[in-house]
Amino acid sequence: MSAYVPGEQPQDGGWVKLNTNENPYPPSPAVVRAVREALGDDGSSLRLYPSPDSSPLRAAAAEAHAFPSSRVVAGNGSDDLLNLLIRAYAGPGRPVGMLDPSYSLYPVLAAAQDAPVVRVPIGPDFRLDAAAVAASGAALFFLTNPNAPLGAGFPAAEIASLASRFPGLLVVDEAYAAFAEEDCIALAKEMPNVVVTRTLSKGHALAGLRAGYALCPAEVADVLHRVRDSYNLDRLAQAAAAAALRDAGWLAHNVGLIKRTRTRMLHELTAMGWRCVTPCGNFVLTEPASARRAASRETSAHAFEHLRSRRILVRRFPGHPLTEKGLRVSVGTDAEADAFLAAAREWTALD
Amino acid sequence: MSAYVPGEQPQDGGWVKLNTNENPYPPSPAVVRAVREALGDDGSSLRLYPSPDSSPLRAAAAEAHAFPSSRVVAGNGSDDLLNLLIRAYAGPGRPVGMLDPSYSLYPVLAAAQDAPVVRVPIGPDFRLDAAAVAASGAALFFLTNPNAPLGAGFPAAEIASLASRFPGLLVVDEAYAAFAEEDCIALAKEMPNVVVTRTLSKGHALAGLRAGYALCPAEVADVLHRVRDSYNLDRLAQAAAAAALRDAGWLAHNVGLIKRTRTRMLHELTAMGWRCVTPCGNFVLTEPASARRAASRETSAHAFEHLRSRRILVRRFPGHPLTEKGLRVSVGTDAEADAFLAAAREWTALD
């Protein structure tokens, strides 16, 4: 069994780190206040077990999405929830479905449960093959929307139509939905076979905290509560996540900044001749190309190394035809985007 | 599949809460400093993923126990590690062994992995039946030492002798070892089939933070690193746990206070005619009895309700002959112990 390989996390400074889709801005000031408050003067609240079912976080998520709190399940990052969903619903004879490409953690978690994996390819036009998902035979299907590592988004209406035809559990993994135009929360509210998973790592700038949640049908919520660790989120994470979810103004402002920078990156890269997938997350998948070098796997590696020599870290996904020519570049601050764009331009001008 | 049922966590104040073995004192001041430092002025470190393998925590645990850090695996509470061990080593045909009584989470985790459970009874003398463990046929055996909910400790020499005869993986669950006279860390250092799991919830007063670790043979560490969530501990928990592990002086002082109160509880309860298991953890299992009521399951329930009416919360384990007559009472502050002892005395004097 092979482990999931997360992006590189250099511990020395001086890097423009655009390789793991972290939010470039600090989280809401309400988060800092909530952690300080939970900590208190002497940390004495830490001696007590946290709320076993993360009530504060669930109440805040329920409010943010106008969703019944009894159907919200909190996790130690959304990875915890993906894992729990696979434990509860997949196994030998109960395949896990996923789009190809999508999140490489799914097959790792499926292998741990001895569950076969069914992959539904995304076509070169980046469209969802809903008929293939519906006929996949998966017990649960992870529909990553916006897709990572592509960044493409699928219309909510297509997913709604798919949900009514798919006989299994449809898990819409919305890790990047804060940066997209649409989401499937209304669908999760209505449909008995739709789960939406969310993380606070991206939109809420809390990757360091490991907090996520699932919006579920009542029965699924009940099952997840039974299989999860009885205290899966600590006190500080619960307090911080609840505060972040309550600060909708901060989220809208932060997402606005990132989308503006994303648009600029998209335009400048396109102008430079680097083809981009229309980005719906906080990253751009772009194919380096220059007069001398056509887009290819080798060209991608070459540009990657050039950026690296300028201490700009991006990520390659050489294992798939749709991503092998590309670089996945997180949307950073404007200064980080400028540093990346300058190095990209420099590479493009190389003979 | 049934869920693990944690102890009651009343959210309203005014309780003397001696039911979930929480440490009655705030954690080391170094913990508060470490969390504040990790948080910084604006929480900006929280936007970045934590160390995937919890390096700071592992280094501190390695130092605290003079154990190779490469063989330390960190978990989101030791429950996370128990779960990972079962996922990796148990399954259909690979039974999970446990002492009976011991931690009721093991069978819940085993059921999630479709693994049979083999129970080795603890005799009325509270001794370890090492021959029965050795012959249990378990793929991995959880030896809870000190035992919970009994509080009894098993000699390290007996466990060492058992380890050399037991053909499976022997997991010594040392959640309560900070309060005991002996531990099995030296054994884990030497033996290729011994794992020691630790939590910071009890001795380090960090139940609110969910941090634990396993001291493993190299191969087991490698396996656990592959099956664990790639970011299983958040930044604040890693920083706090590392600081707690480095403050050995605080731990010694705190454990000293708790042991002193424990001794006093033991003497006063015994003098009152309540039989006690010699306590090796931060709790006392004691059997209420009075002139009017002999120790029994009913008597335990009666005393429990009396304590509850005085807003003193303890815990009952009515499902096992060794515990059904007892109350498990966490060692609190001296004031909490006094409140409990006064109410216990009051109950004993009832006609």
XYZ file of C-alpha atoms in Angstrom:
702
model
C 0.000 0.000 0.000
C 1.438 3.357 -0.980
C 1.013 6.538 1.019
C -0.439 9.793 -0.238
C 2.392 12.178 -1.083
C 1.617 15.737 -0.011
C 3.315 18.713 -1.657
C 6.769 19.715 -0.549
C 6.867 21.794 2.638
C 10.307 23.420 2.805
C 11.154 24.394 6.348
C 13.723 27.039 5.396
C 12.460 30.469 4.446
C 12.907 32.495 1.302
C 10.566 30.517 -0.918
C 7.646 31.844 -2.901
C 5.535 28.854 -1.989
C 2.836 28.312 -4.602
C 2.730 24.510 -4.487
C 0.113 23.458 -1.921
C -2.772 25.874 -2.523
C -2.480 27.543 0.833
C -4.255 30.855 1.252
C -1.677 33.658 1.014
C -3.394 35.846 3.624
C -3.696 35.415 7.388
C -7.050 34.089 8.605
C -9.849 36.258 9.979
C -8.841 38.253 13.083
C -11.840 36.593 14.741
C -9.897 33.307 14.561
C -6.992 34.716 16.536
C -9.384 36.151 19.124
C -11.256 32.854 19.425
C -8.071 30.835 19.961
C -6.775 33.315 22.543
C -10.108 33.202 24.318
C -10.255 29.410 24.305
C -6.688 29.322 25.605
C -7.348 31.807 28.391
C -4.652 33.028 30.758
C -3.400 29.657 31.877
C -4.680 27.200 29.254
C -6.893 25.555 31.832
C -9.644 24.766 29.320
C -7.136 22.488 27.583
C -7.241 20.037 30.454
C -10.865 19.221 29.574
C -11.998 17.065 26.670
C -13.488 19.049 23.802
C -17.084 18.856 22.651
C -17.206 15.266 21.321
C -19.310 16.192 18.303
C -17.756 19.627 17.699
C -21.015 21.421 18.479
C -19.627 24.977 18.153
C -18.170 24.268 14.731
C -21.299 22.453 13.543
C -23.572 25.262 14.688
C -21.449 27.818 12.827
C -21.365 25.715 9.643
C -25.119 25.186 9.838
C -25.645 28.925 10.125
C -23.220 29.760 7.321
C -24.979 27.420 4.891
C -28.553 27.491 6.256
C -28.231 23.737 6.693
C -29.613 21.625 9.583
C -26.834 21.326 12.190
C -27.911 17.760 12.990
C -26.753 16.852 9.493
C -23.330 18.500 9.772
C -20.409 16.242 10.755
C -17.063 17.814 11.639
C -13.701 16.284 10.788
C -10.013 16.737 11.485
C -9.653 18.328 8.039
C -11.920 17.179 5.238
C -9.444 14.305 4.690
C -10.790 12.830 7.939
C -14.298 12.896 6.462
C -13.231 11.370 3.136
C -11.602 8.602 5.136
C -14.715 8.060 7.266
C -16.966 7.984 4.201
C -14.780 5.304 2.628
C -14.663 3.295 5.850
C -18.432 3.403 6.147
C -19.509 2.940 2.540
C -16.716 1.218 0.600
C -14.956 -2.117 0.824
C -14.429 -5.288 -1.157
C -17.304 -5.360 -3.679
C -18.243 -1.741 -2.880
C -16.058 0.334 -5.196
C -14.924 3.887 -4.712
C -15.473 6.063 -7.766
C -13.460 9.109 -8.664
C -12.771 11.411 -11.556
C -9.461 10.988 -13.315
C -7.567 13.134 -12.612
C -8.648 14.228 -9.171
C -7.441 14.001 -5.572
C -4.779 11.298 -5.265
C -5.737 10.621 -1.657
C -8.938 8.754 -2.633
C -7.167 5.637 -3.994
C -4.871 5.583 -0.952
C -7.882 5.573 1.386
C -9.705 3.028 -0.796
C -6.699 0.683 -0.674
C -6.703 0.860 3.118
C -10.296 -0.439 3.002
C -9.571 -3.071 0.307
C -12.066 -1.288 -1.939
C -11.653 -1.335 -5.711
C -11.381 2.048 -7.445
C -13.354 3.008 -10.555
C -11.943 5.968 -12.461
C -14.086 8.092 -14.772
C -11.845 10.066 -17.108
C -12.288 13.770 -17.573
C -12.139 14.501 -21.291
C -9.707 16.930 -22.924
C -12.529 19.506 -22.898
C -12.620 19.298 -19.052
C -16.293 18.317 -19.042
C -17.974 15.985 -16.612
C -18.970 12.659 -18.168
C -22.098 12.345 -16.049
C -23.343 9.256 -17.887
C -20.119 7.427 -17.053
C -20.360 8.433 -13.385
C -23.996 7.299 -13.236
C -23.032 3.927 -14.714
C -19.795 3.532 -12.759
C -21.150 1.006 -10.274
C -19.396 2.870 -7.454
C -20.861 2.565 -3.955
C -19.683 6.110 -3.380
C -18.334 8.507 -5.941
C -16.052 11.433 -5.167
C -16.878 14.294 -7.462
C -14.224 16.911 -6.834
C -15.708 20.257 -7.761
C -13.898 22.482 -8.568
C -11.643 19.720 -9.755
C -8.112 19.556 -8.422
C -5.532 19.479 -9.913
C -7.240 20.806 -13.056
C -9.080 23.721 -11.490
C -12.072 23.219 -13.783
C -15.571 23.591 -12.363
C -18.628 21.541 -13.271
C -22.081 23.187 -13.406
C -24.252 22.503 -10.360
C -27.204 21.734 -12.654
C -25.287 18.862 -14.272
C -24.425 17.464 -10.860
C -28.055 17.732 -9.753
C -29.184 15.791 -12.784
C -26.472 13.203 -12.161
C -27.440 12.819 -8.487
C -30.954 11.763 -9.409
C -29.614 9.048 -11.715
C -26.648 7.776 -9.683
C -27.680 4.895 -7.400
C -24.794 5.278 -4.918
C -23.654 8.014 -2.564
C -22.417 11.065 -4.431
C -19.793 12.949 -2.451
C -19.158 16.393 -3.857
C -15.725 17.317 -2.539
C -15.907 21.100 -2.391
C -12.486 21.835 -0.922
C -12.144 24.715 -3.392
C -15.774 25.821 -3.643
C -15.167 29.138 -1.870
C -13.423 30.322 -5.051
C -16.046 28.984 -7.491
C -19.267 30.500 -8.817
C -21.528 27.635 -7.757
C -21.750 24.901 -5.167
C -23.935 21.883 -4.373
C -25.119 22.747 -0.882
C -28.735 23.173 -1.973
C -28.479 19.729 -3.564
C -27.107 18.184 -0.364
C -30.003 19.740 1.511
C -32.562 17.981 -0.698
C -31.124 14.752 -1.989
C -30.868 11.571 0.108
C -27.678 10.491 -1.691
C -25.609 13.675 -1.818
C -22.890 14.678 0.647
C -20.882 17.880 0.349
C -17.483 18.009 2.057
C -15.781 21.263 2.914
C -12.447 22.237 4.392
C -11.360 25.409 6.145
C -7.833 24.948 4.772
C -8.281 26.949 1.591
C -10.941 29.664 1.672
C -10.600 30.269 5.396
C -6.783 30.201 5.451
C -6.673 27.504 8.129
C -4.601 24.720 6.546
C -2.545 24.712 9.737
C -5.579 23.771 11.791
C -7.133 20.697 10.140
C -10.826 21.455 10.221
C -13.487 20.363 7.784
C -17.089 19.259 7.730
C -19.591 17.279 5.742
C -23.142 18.345 4.935
C -25.035 15.073 4.809
C -28.372 13.337 4.563
C -29.545 12.480 8.082
C -28.704 8.788 7.759
C -25.189 9.456 6.526
C -24.588 11.906 9.380
C -25.680 9.222 11.794
C -23.290 6.670 10.283
C -20.346 9.099 10.228
C -20.925 10.003 13.863
C -20.694 6.318 14.700
C -17.455 5.650 12.805
C -15.555 8.836 13.652
C -13.157 9.169 16.556
C -15.251 10.251 19.521
C -13.163 13.403 19.982
C -11.895 14.072 16.469
C -11.392 17.830 16.754
C -9.569 19.628 19.511
C -10.850 22.647 21.440
C -8.716 25.253 19.727
C -9.545 23.965 16.245
C -13.263 23.922 17.056
C -13.174 27.466 18.392
C -11.067 28.758 15.499
C -13.168 27.075 12.825
C -16.423 28.314 14.316
C -15.083 31.875 14.419
C -13.867 31.624 10.822
C -17.231 30.335 9.602
C -19.033 33.171 11.353
C -16.909 35.857 9.664
C -18.592 35.842 6.255
C -17.341 39.364 5.539
C -13.724 38.301 5.861
C -14.310 35.313 3.580
C -15.935 37.422 0.869
C -13.106 39.947 1.022
C -10.367 37.309 0.965
C -11.956 35.384 -1.886
C -12.342 38.650 -3.786
C -8.611 39.381 -3.461
C -7.641 35.900 -4.595
C -9.988 35.927 -7.559
C -8.629 39.287 -8.683
C -5.064 37.996 -8.571
C -6.183 34.764 -10.255
C -7.717 36.718 -13.125
C -4.513 38.688 -13.560
C -2.415 35.501 -13.567
C -4.758 33.940 -16.109
C -4.541 36.926 -18.440
C -0.798 37.365 -18.199
C -0.057 33.653 -18.625
C -2.384 33.430 -21.621
C -0.742 36.489 -23.135
C 2.624 34.782 -22.638
C 1.402 31.758 -24.593
C 0.922 29.490 -21.572
C -2.390 27.673 -22.017
C -4.509 27.675 -18.833
C -7.486 25.699 -17.627
C -10.223 28.204 -16.691
C -9.535 28.336 -12.948
C -12.325 27.877 -10.406
C -10.123 27.199 -7.350
C -7.281 29.158 -5.756
C -4.759 27.862 -8.287
C -4.079 27.905 -12.016
C -3.061 24.874 -14.051
C -0.983 26.280 -16.859
C 1.194 24.787 -19.586
C 4.565 26.476 -20.038
C 5.489 27.024 -23.679
C 7.903 29.276 -25.511
C 9.149 29.897 -29.035
C 11.792 27.276 -28.431
C 9.799 24.737 -26.434
C 6.278 23.459 -27.168
C 4.139 22.430 -24.189
C 5.137 18.907 -23.111
C 6.029 16.909 -20.074
C 9.685 17.790 -20.563
C 8.901 21.465 -21.044
C 6.909 21.442 -17.819
C 9.857 19.900 -15.977
C 12.189 22.449 -17.508
C 10.058 25.413 -16.484
C 9.564 23.893 -13.023
C 13.318 23.746 -12.505
C 13.750 27.301 -13.722
C 11.144 28.521 -11.255
C 12.751 26.450 -8.527
C 16.128 28.042 -9.252
C 14.381 31.365 -8.583
C 13.064 29.869 -5.301
C 9.531 29.712 -6.610
C 7.869 26.431 -5.709
C 4.950 25.189 -7.838
C 3.685 21.645 -8.340
C 3.829 19.161 -11.190
C 1.439 16.274 -11.846
C 3.378 14.292 -14.431
C 1.259 11.153 -13.983
C -1.719 12.126 -16.151
C -2.057 13.224 -19.791
C -4.274 16.183 -18.810
C -1.786 17.503 -16.286
C 1.644 16.317 -17.408
C 2.326 19.372 -19.537
C 1.205 21.738 -16.809
C 2.315 23.419 -13.642
C -0.178 23.910 -10.860
C 0.415 27.347 -9.432
C -1.373 28.463 -6.270
C -2.757 31.988 -6.322
C -0.579 33.904 -3.902
C -0.465 37.532 -2.889
C 0.002 40.039 -5.691
C 3.702 40.206 -4.874
C 4.017 36.418 -5.051
C 2.093 36.315 -8.309
C 4.398 39.024 -9.680
C 7.498 37.072 -8.675
C 6.089 33.976 -10.348
C 5.031 35.841 -13.483
C 8.428 37.551 -13.787
C 10.235 34.201 -13.536
C 7.763 32.661 -15.996
C 8.375 35.502 -18.438
C 12.113 35.106 -17.987
C 11.833 31.385 -18.771
C 9.660 32.098 -21.826
C 12.339 34.447 -23.176
C 15.190 31.912 -22.780
C 16.674 30.669 -26.017
C -22.039 -1.245 14.614
C -22.177 0.575 17.921
C -20.234 3.717 18.742
C -17.886 4.225 21.652
C -19.700 6.083 24.419
C -17.477 8.672 26.077
C -18.145 9.904 29.600
C -20.747 12.584 30.157
C -19.508 16.129 29.463
C -22.004 18.487 31.117
C -21.816 21.918 29.516
C -23.276 23.772 32.483
C -21.003 24.674 35.359
C -21.167 23.798 39.016
C -20.160 20.161 38.732
C -17.330 18.432 40.531
C -16.396 16.500 37.427
C -14.571 13.311 38.355
C -15.903 11.105 35.555
C -13.501 11.319 32.596
C -10.060 11.238 34.219
C -9.126 14.729 33.165
C -6.178 16.325 34.909
C -7.498 18.793 37.515
C -4.680 21.292 36.989
C -3.941 23.604 34.046
C -1.183 22.420 31.698
C 2.411 23.632 31.820
C 2.764 27.396 31.279
C 5.144 26.452 28.455
C 2.106 25.106 26.583
C 0.327 28.451 26.720
C 3.474 30.228 25.567
C 3.980 27.778 22.704
C 0.401 28.159 21.447
C 0.601 31.954 21.655
C 3.902 31.900 19.809
C 2.585 29.566 17.092
C -0.469 31.783 16.736
C 1.552 34.994 16.491
C -0.042 38.405 16.203
C -2.265 37.674 13.256
C -2.481 33.879 13.086
C -0.644 33.873 9.774
C 1.129 30.592 10.478
C -2.316 28.954 10.471
C -2.663 29.490 6.745
C 0.189 27.016 6.163
C -0.087 23.241 6.438
C 1.548 21.832 9.553
C 4.535 19.538 9.592
C 3.061 16.426 7.923
C 4.830 14.030 10.279
C 4.604 16.219 13.397
C 8.385 16.630 13.575
C 8.415 19.030 16.563
C 6.248 16.723 18.649
C 8.197 13.616 17.647
C 11.515 15.245 18.463
C 10.254 16.249 21.911
C 8.854 12.762 22.613
C 12.100 11.175 21.454
C 14.041 13.405 23.820
C 11.680 12.825 26.750
C 11.986 9.044 26.459
C 15.502 8.707 24.964
C 13.851 6.908 22.064
C 14.786 7.184 18.357
C 12.581 9.902 16.823
C 12.342 7.938 13.569
C 10.357 5.351 15.516
C 7.911 7.826 17.078
C 4.567 8.283 15.292
C 2.258 11.112 16.364
C -1.519 10.873 16.422
C -4.594 13.027 16.899
C -4.891 11.671 20.441
C -3.728 8.138 21.159
C -7.168 6.994 19.922
C -5.966 7.906 16.420
C -2.983 5.572 16.885
C -5.099 2.718 18.265
C -7.294 3.101 15.202
C -4.306 3.114 12.825
C -2.816 0.043 14.490
C -6.085 -1.830 14.025
C -6.404 -0.696 10.420
C -2.893 -1.852 9.659
C -2.689 -5.099 11.621
C -6.206 -6.443 12.193
C -9.033 -7.586 9.986
C -11.064 -10.681 9.182
C -8.893 -13.598 10.368
C -6.534 -11.254 12.227
C -8.128 -10.841 15.647
C -7.730 -7.946 18.036
C -6.905 -9.040 21.575
C -7.730 -7.095 24.697
C -7.947 -7.516 28.418
C -11.416 -7.769 29.890
C -12.216 -5.276 31.259
C -10.242 -2.594 29.494
C -10.818 0.270 27.070
C -14.218 -0.096 25.411
C -13.005 1.707 22.301
C -10.967 -1.310 21.083
C -13.982 -3.452 20.105
C -15.590 -0.461 18.384
C -12.468 0.048 16.258
C -12.149 -3.695 15.635
C -15.747 -3.871 14.404
C -15.045 -1.071 11.921
C -12.300 -3.278 10.477
C -14.402 -6.496 10.581
C -11.825 -7.958 12.949
C -12.848 -10.521 15.571
C -12.100 -9.634 19.196
C -10.461 -12.021 21.670
C -10.933 -11.094 25.323
C -8.568 -12.269 28.046
C -10.249 -11.914 31.432
C -8.501 -10.220 34.309
C -8.964 -12.367 37.383
C -10.530 -11.188 40.651
C -6.969 -10.697 41.973
C -6.336 -8.140 39.177
C -3.376 -10.097 37.846
C -2.323 -10.383 34.230
C -2.946 -13.833 32.763
C 0.144 -13.696 30.559
C -0.211 -17.306 29.411
C -3.700 -16.578 28.094
C -2.494 -13.456 26.257
C 0.403 -15.396 24.734
C -1.981 -18.098 23.508
C -4.770 -15.714 22.457
C -4.075 -15.960 18.725
C -4.505 -12.185 18.418
C -2.700 -10.445 15.562
C -2.312 -7.504 17.877
C -3.061 -7.370 21.571
C -3.889 -4.223 23.518
C -2.446 -4.463 26.972
C -3.754 -1.463 28.849
C -1.286 -0.686 31.610
C -2.230 0.740 34.045
C -5.528 -0.881 33.282
C -8.579 1.285 32.866
C -11.208 1.150 34.265
C -9.657 -0.931 37.063
C -6.618 1.221 37.735
C -4.470 -1.837 38.451
C -0.907 -1.937 37.142
C 0.943 -4.962 35.784
C 4.675 -5.384 36.452
C 6.906 -4.441 33.504
C 8.922 -7.647 34.013
C 5.809 -9.758 33.421
C 5.065 -7.856 30.246
C 8.647 -8.276 29.059
C 8.426 -11.997 29.567
C 5.082 -12.072 27.768
C 6.443 -10.066 24.822
C 9.078 -12.683 24.108
C 6.432 -15.413 23.992
C 3.600 -13.613 22.205
C 3.838 -14.086 18.423
C 1.767 -10.998 17.472
C 2.160 -7.284 18.001
C 1.879 -6.328 21.658
C 0.543 -2.801 22.090
C 1.030 -1.524 25.606
C -1.515 1.265 25.937
C 0.119 3.544 28.491
C -2.475 6.310 28.597
C -2.103 6.389 32.383
C 1.582 5.506 32.720
C 2.580 8.961 33.961
C 0.915 8.051 37.273
C 2.389 4.542 37.543
C 5.659 3.281 38.981
C 6.822 1.490 35.843
C 6.411 1.621 32.083
C 7.384 -0.438 29.029
C 9.371 2.104 27.071
C 12.635 0.220 27.488
C 10.829 -2.849 26.180
C 9.540 -0.977 23.121
C 13.071 0.165 22.470
C 14.369 -3.400 22.304
C 11.608 -5.695 21.132
C 10.533 -5.989 17.489
C 6.910 -6.704 18.493
C 6.209 -4.128 21.187
C 4.523 -0.756 20.670
C 3.865 1.699 23.495
C 1.104 4.265 22.992
C 0.942 7.455 24.998
C -1.472 10.344 25.243
C -0.969 13.888 26.478
C -4.576 13.958 27.701
C -3.939 12.721 31.219
C -0.473 13.407 32.637
C 0.074 16.538 30.571
C -3.425 17.965 31.133
C -4.101 18.315 27.407
C -7.304 16.317 26.873
C -8.650 19.352 25.021
C -5.893 19.109 22.441
C -5.939 15.526 21.121
C -2.272 14.634 20.990
C -0.687 11.245 21.414
C 2.179 9.197 20.071
C 3.370 5.650 19.592
C 6.870 4.375 20.307
C 7.330 1.620 17.742
C 9.667 -0.842 16.115
C 11.009 0.693 12.879
C 8.783 -1.400 10.632
C 5.628 -0.554 12.550
C 6.494 3.150 12.443
C 6.881 2.862 8.691
C 3.480 1.187 8.334
C 1.712 3.698 10.592
C 3.195 6.598 8.652
C 1.714 5.096 5.499
C -1.795 4.569 6.882
C -2.165 7.768 8.893
C -3.737 10.938 7.517
C -0.916 12.894 5.926
C -1.548 15.886 8.193
C -3.031 14.272 11.279
C -2.020 16.906 13.838
C -2.531 20.611 13.533
C 0.091 23.285 14.147
C -1.153 24.435 17.534
C -1.467 20.882 18.862
C 2.033 20.023 17.652
C 3.516 23.113 19.261
C 1.613 22.631 22.505
C 2.435 18.938 22.792
C 6.120 19.505 22.098
C 6.262 22.197 24.788
C 4.464 19.954 27.266
C 6.826 17.046 26.617
C 9.849 19.297 27.123
C 8.634 20.486 30.537
C 9.587 17.426 32.566
C 9.669 19.467 35.778
C 6.030 20.433 35.423
C 5.054 16.819 34.755
C 6.881 15.537 37.827
C 5.297 18.199 40.006
C 1.791 17.627 38.644
C 2.025 13.867 38.955
C 3.305 14.312 42.505
C 0.250 16.374 43.444
C -2.145 13.884 41.915
C -0.487 10.898 43.549
C -0.625 12.609 46.927
C -4.345 13.269 46.551
C -4.827 9.732 45.230
C -3.168 8.272 48.310
C -5.377 10.337 50.550
C -8.520 9.232 48.679
C -7.397 5.622 48.898
C -6.837 5.816 52.656
C -10.041 7.655 53.430
C -12.190 5.420 51.229
C -10.658 2.294 52.705
C -11.224 3.646 56.204
C -14.849 4.257 55.242
C -15.209 0.606 54.240
C -15.168 1.217 50.490
C -12.930 -1.421 48.918
C -10.473 0.047 46.369
C -8.307 -1.385 43.628
C -4.728 -0.249 44.286
C -4.683 2.746 41.948
C -1.907 3.226 39.390
C -3.655 5.815 37.203
C -5.231 9.181 37.989
C -8.424 7.561 39.246
C -9.643 5.201 41.938
C -12.069 2.337 41.352
C -13.874 1.953 44.630
C -16.880 -0.048 45.829
C -19.371 1.902 47.913
C -20.601 -0.021 50.958
C -22.223 0.913 54.209
C -23.662 -0.733 57.282
C -26.989 -0.872 55.502
C -25.833 -1.714 51.966
C -23.245 -4.311 50.951
C -21.229 -3.611 47.809
C -23.282 -4.559 44.756
C -24.352 -3.262 41.423
C -27.425 -1.711 43.022
C -25.394 -0.139 45.809
C -23.050 1.386 43.237
C -26.019 2.885 41.389
C -27.435 4.175 44.671
C -24.192 5.868 45.693
C -23.753 7.236 42.172
C -27.144 8.942 42.368
C -26.396 10.341 45.794
C -23.140 11.838 44.506
C -24.939 13.161 41.466
C -27.516 14.857 43.668
C -24.569 16.663 45.256
C -23.387 17.613 41.722
C -20.473 15.244 41.891
C -20.057 13.313 38.672
C -18.214 9.969 38.728
C -18.490 7.037 36.341
C -20.030 3.585 36.545
C -19.084 0.506 34.532
C -22.030 -1.778 35.233
C -21.229 -4.137 32.334
C -18.498 -6.209 33.988
C -18.360 -8.272 37.196
C -15.050 -6.659 38.247
C -16.405 -3.142 37.891
C -20.162 -3.347 38.411
C -19.958 -2.804 42.143
C -17.595 0.122 41.741
C -17.445 3.787 40.979
C -14.535 5.115 38.983
C -13.529 8.396 40.546
C -10.959 10.634 38.873
C -8.367 12.171 41.171
C -9.206 15.862 41.237
C -7.779 18.768 43.147
C -7.698 18.434 46.912
C -10.880 20.512 47.118
C -12.628 18.251 44.604
C -11.443 15.155 46.436
C -12.729 16.646 49.684
C -16.135 17.376 48.150
C -16.310 13.811 46.871
C -15.139 12.297 50.159
C -17.632 14.375 52.150
C -20.510 13.242 49.936
C -19.262 9.651 50.099
C -19.118 9.849 53.887
C -22.598 11.337 53.941
C -23.900 8.444 51.796
C -22.150 5.882 54.002
C -23.892 7.319 57.063
C -27.391 7.174 55.499
C -29.728 4.683 57.059
